[in-house]
Coordinates of C-alpha atoms in Angstrom, one line a residue:
R944 CA -105.9 43.5 -0.8
Y945 CA -108.4 41.0 -2.1
I946 CA -107.0 37.7 -3.6
S947 CA -109.4 35.2 -5.1
K948 CA -109.4 31.7 -3.8
Y949 CA -109.6 30.3 -7.3
R950 CA -106.3 31.9 -8.4
E951 CA -104.2 28.7 -8.1
F952 CA -106.9 26.7 -9.9
V953 CA -106.9 29.1 -12.8
K954 CA -103.1 29.0 -13.1
H955 CA -103.1 25.2 -13.1
E956 CA -105.8 25.0 -15.8
A957 CA -104.0 27.5 -18.0
V958 CA -100.7 25.6 -17.8
K959 CA -102.4 22.3 -18.3
N960 CA -104.1 23.4 -21.6
K961 CA -101.0 24.9 -23.0
S962 CA -98.8 21.9 -22.4
Q963 CA -100.8 19.7 -24.9
W964 CA -100.2 22.1 -27.9
K965 CA -96.4 22.6 -27.7
T966 CA -95.9 20.8 -31.0
M967 CA -96.3 22.0 -34.6
G968 CA -100.1 21.5 -34.7
P969 CA -102.1 18.9 -33.0
A970 CA -100.2 15.8 -31.8
K971 CA -102.5 13.3 -33.5
V972 CA -103.6 14.1 -37.0
A973 CA -105.0 11.7 -39.6
V974 CA -102.5 11.1 -42.4
P975 CA -104.1 11.6 -45.8
S976 CA -104.5 8.5 -48.0
P977 CA -102.3 8.4 -51.2
N978 CA -105.4 7.5 -53.2
D979 CA -107.0 11.0 -52.4
F980 CA -104.5 13.0 -54.4
L981 CA -105.5 16.3 -56.1
Q982 CA -106.7 15.7 -59.7
K983 CA -107.1 18.1 -62.6
H984 CA -110.4 20.0 -62.7
S985 CA -111.5 18.3 -59.5
K986 CA -112.4 21.6 -57.8
E987 CA -114.4 23.0 -60.7
P988 CA -118.2 23.0 -60.3
K989 CA -119.8 20.1 -62.1
L990 CA -123.0 20.6 -64.2
A991 CA -126.0 18.4 -64.1
P992 CA -126.0 15.7 -66.9
K993 CA -128.2 16.5 -69.9
K994 CA -131.6 14.8 -70.0
K995 CA -132.1 12.6 -73.0
E996 CA -135.3 12.5 -75.1
E997 CA -137.7 10.0 -73.7
D998 CA -140.3 8.2 -75.9
G999 CA -139.6 10.5 -78.8
K1000 CA -140.6 13.6 -76.9
K1001 CA -138.4 16.6 -77.6
L1002 CA -137.4 18.7 -74.7
L1003 CA -138.1 22.4 -74.7
P1004 CA -135.1 24.6 -75.7
L1005 CA -133.5 26.7 -73.1
S1006 CA -135.0 30.2 -72.8
V1007 CA -132.2 32.4 -73.9
P1008 CA -132.9 36.1 -73.8
Q1009 CA -132.9 37.9 -77.2
R1010 CA -130.5 40.7 -78.1
T1011 CA -133.3 43.3 -77.9
Y1012 CA -134.1 42.3 -74.3
R1013 CA -133.5 45.0 -71.8
P1014 CA -133.7 44.1 -68.2
V1015 CA -135.9 46.1 -65.9
I1016 CA -133.8 48.5 -63.8
R1017 CA -135.3 48.9 -60.4
I1018 CA -135.2 52.4 -59.1
K1019 CA -134.2 52.8 -55.5
K1020 CA -136.8 54.7 -53.7
N1021 CA -136.1 56.9 -50.7
F1022 CA -138.9 55.8 -48.4
I1023 CA -137.8 58.2 -45.7
N1024 CA -138.4 61.3 -47.9
K1025 CA -141.5 59.8 -49.4
N1026 CA -143.0 59.2 -45.9
A1027 CA -142.0 62.6 -44.8
V1028 CA -143.7 64.3 -47.8
A1029 CA -146.8 62.2 -47.3
V1030 CA -147.0 63.3 -43.7
I1031 CA -146.5 67.0 -44.6
R1032 CA -149.1 67.0 -47.3
G1033 CA -151.6 64.7 -45.6
V1034 CA -154.7 65.8 -43.8
P1035 CA -154.2 65.8 -40.0
K1036 CA -156.3 63.3 -38.2
K1037 CA -159.2 64.6 -36.1
P1038 CA -158.9 63.8 -32.5
R1039 CA -161.5 61.3 -31.1
P1040 CA -163.8 63.0 -28.6
F1041 CA -163.6 61.5 -25.1
C1042 CA -165.7 62.1 -22.0
V1043 CA -163.9 62.4 -18.6
D1044 CA -166.2 61.7 -15.7
T1045 CA -163.8 61.4 -12.7
R1046 CA -161.2 63.5 -11.0
Q1047 CA -158.5 60.9 -11.8
G1048 CA -159.0 61.5 -15.5
D1049 CA -160.9 58.3 -16.4
K1050 CA -162.2 58.7 -19.9
Y1051 CA -164.2 56.8 -22.4
P1052 CA -165.2 57.4 -26.1
L1053 CA -168.0 59.9 -26.4
E1054 CA -169.8 58.6 -29.6
P1055 CA -170.9 55.2 -28.3
S1056 CA -171.7 56.6 -24.8
G1057 CA -175.2 57.8 -25.8
L1058 CA -174.6 61.4 -24.8
V1059 CA -174.2 62.5 -28.4
P1060 CA -177.4 62.3 -30.6
K1061 CA -177.3 59.9 -33.5
Y1062 CA -179.2 61.4 -36.5
I1063 CA -179.1 58.1 -38.4
K1064 CA -181.6 56.7 -36.0
K1065 CA -184.2 59.4 -36.6
K1066 CA -187.4 58.4 -38.3
N1067 CA -187.2 61.1 -41.0
Y1068 CA -183.5 60.5 -41.7
G1069 CA -182.7 60.5 -45.4
V1070 CA -186.2 61.9 -46.3
T1071 CA -186.2 65.0 -48.5
P1072 CA -187.6 68.0 -46.5
K1073 CA -190.9 69.5 -47.7
Y1074 CA -189.4 73.0 -48.3
V1075 CA -186.8 71.4 -50.6
T1076 CA -189.5 69.7 -52.6
R1077 CA -191.6 72.9 -52.9
R1078 CA -188.5 74.8 -54.0
N1079 CA -187.7 72.2 -56.7
E1080 CA -191.2 72.3 -58.0
E1081 CA -191.2 76.1 -58.1
I1082 CA -187.8 76.0 -60.0
K1083 CA -189.3 73.5 -62.5
R1084 CA -192.4 75.6 -63.0
K1085 CA -190.4 78.8 -63.6
K1086 CA -188.1 76.9 -66.1
E1087 CA -191.2 75.6 -68.0
E1088 CA -192.6 79.2 -68.1
Y1089 CA -189.3 80.6 -69.4
E1090 CA -189.1 77.9 -72.1
A1091 CA -192.6 78.6 -73.2
S1092 CA -192.0 82.4 -73.4
V1093 CA -188.8 81.8 -75.4
L1094 CA -190.8 79.6 -77.9
D1095 CA -193.5 82.3 -78.2
K1096 CA -190.8 85.0 -78.9
L1097 CA -189.1 82.7 -81.5
K1098 CA -192.5 82.1 -83.2
K1099 CA -193.2 85.8 -83.3
K1100 CA -189.7 86.5 -84.8
A1101 CA -190.0 83.7 -87.2
M1102 CA -189.7 84.6 -90.9
K1103 CA -192.9 84.7 -93.0
T1104 CA -193.4 84.0 -96.6
L1105 CA -194.8 86.8 -98.8
S1106 CA -197.8 85.9 -100.8
D1107 CA -198.0 86.5 -104.6
E1108 CA -200.2 89.5 -104.1
E1109 CA -198.0 91.1 -101.5
R1110 CA -194.9 90.4 -103.7
T1111 CA -196.6 92.0 -106.7
N1112 CA -197.6 95.1 -104.7
I1113 CA -194.1 95.6 -103.2
L1114 CA -192.6 95.2 -106.7
K1115 CA -195.0 97.8 -108.1
A1116 CA -194.3 100.2 -105.3
L1117 CA -190.5 99.8 -105.8
K1118 CA -190.8 100.5 -109.5
K1119 CA -193.0 103.5 -109.0
N1120 CA -190.5 104.9 -106.4
W1121 CA -187.7 104.3 -108.9
E1122 CA -189.6 106.2 -111.6
E1123 CA -190.1 109.2 -109.3
I1124 CA -186.5 109.3 -108.3
N1125 CA -185.3 108.8 -111.8
H1126 CA -187.5 111.6 -113.0
A1127 CA -186.0 113.9 -110.3
Y1128 CA -182.5 112.7 -111.4
Q1129 CA -183.2 113.5 -115.0
G1130 CA -184.4 117.0 -114.0
L1131 CA -181.0 117.9 -112.5
P1132 CA -179.0 120.6 -114.2
I1133 CA -176.1 119.6 -116.4
L1134 CA -173.6 121.8 -114.6
T1135 CA -173.1 120.8 -110.9
D1136 CA -170.9 123.8 -109.8
T1137 CA -172.1 124.0 -106.2
R1138 CA -171.6 121.6 -103.3
Y1139 CA -175.4 121.2 -102.7
K1140 CA -175.9 120.1 -106.3
K1141 CA -173.1 117.5 -106.0
I1142 CA -174.5 116.1 -102.7
H1143 CA -178.1 116.0 -104.1
K1144 CA -177.0 114.1 -107.2
E1145 CA -175.0 111.5 -105.2
E1146 CA -178.0 110.9 -102.9
L1147 CA -180.3 110.3 -105.9
E1148 CA -177.7 107.9 -107.5
I1149 CA -177.5 105.9 -104.3
K1150 CA -181.2 105.6 -104.0
L1151 CA -181.6 104.5 -107.6
K1152 CA -178.9 101.8 -107.2
Q1153 CA -180.6 100.5 -104.0
L1154 CA -184.0 100.4 -105.7
E1155 CA -182.6 98.6 -108.7
H1156 CA -180.9 96.0 -106.5
D1157 CA -184.2 95.4 -104.5
I1158 CA -186.3 95.1 -107.7
A1159 CA -183.8 92.6 -109.2
A1160 CA -183.7 90.5 -106.0
I1161 CA -187.6 90.3 -105.8
E1162 CA -187.9 89.5 -109.5
K1163 CA -185.2 86.8 -109.4
H1164 CA -186.7 85.0 -106.4
K1165 CA -190.3 83.9 -106.3
N1166 CA -190.4 83.0 -102.6
V1167 CA -189.5 85.9 -100.4
Y1168 CA -189.2 85.7 -96.6
I1169 CA -189.5 88.6 -94.2
A1170 CA -188.9 88.7 -90.4
D1171 CA -190.7 90.8 -87.8
V1172 CA -188.1 93.0 -86.2

């Protein structure tokens, strides 16, 4: 069985340290002075003395919060869930292309190697191609032609003002037409006992009312506008 050679030394040290503390506390303790007795309010925290006004300058009043003041409550954020949601919703990073040129797997970035063409260094980089320019010009030309055709159609459909001669002729024609229909209406028999007679009488009354309305409108307005439909 193994026995340490320091066994006796350890026992001696343990007994030696214990023998010094066999009294009620340490053997030599400084006796407190009778002048250092406990006084009233001696253990309460002492405030700094108030500063007096110097050279007639008034000190600023203490900033006491108002009754309507509401402290800002900090909301505890769950950064673990926030980071997890950001990772789930985030766009995955594209892997960097590398080039492996040895059997041991030695690799280096492919972009600065010169094996991939850099289109930024081309002479015509950023220049608008000719076919795009031609297409834009053609679109612009078609747009102008379309706008010109629309204007022509609007001009053709624009309302024209009747001259005094045309207005007089139309008014005479309407009155003549009204006289002819009125003459036919006056020649109707007094007794309308058949369906044909009733329908014919109603048609003549409708035509007379329409002609009277047109004649009154033209006579009331001196300027009459018509549209080419």
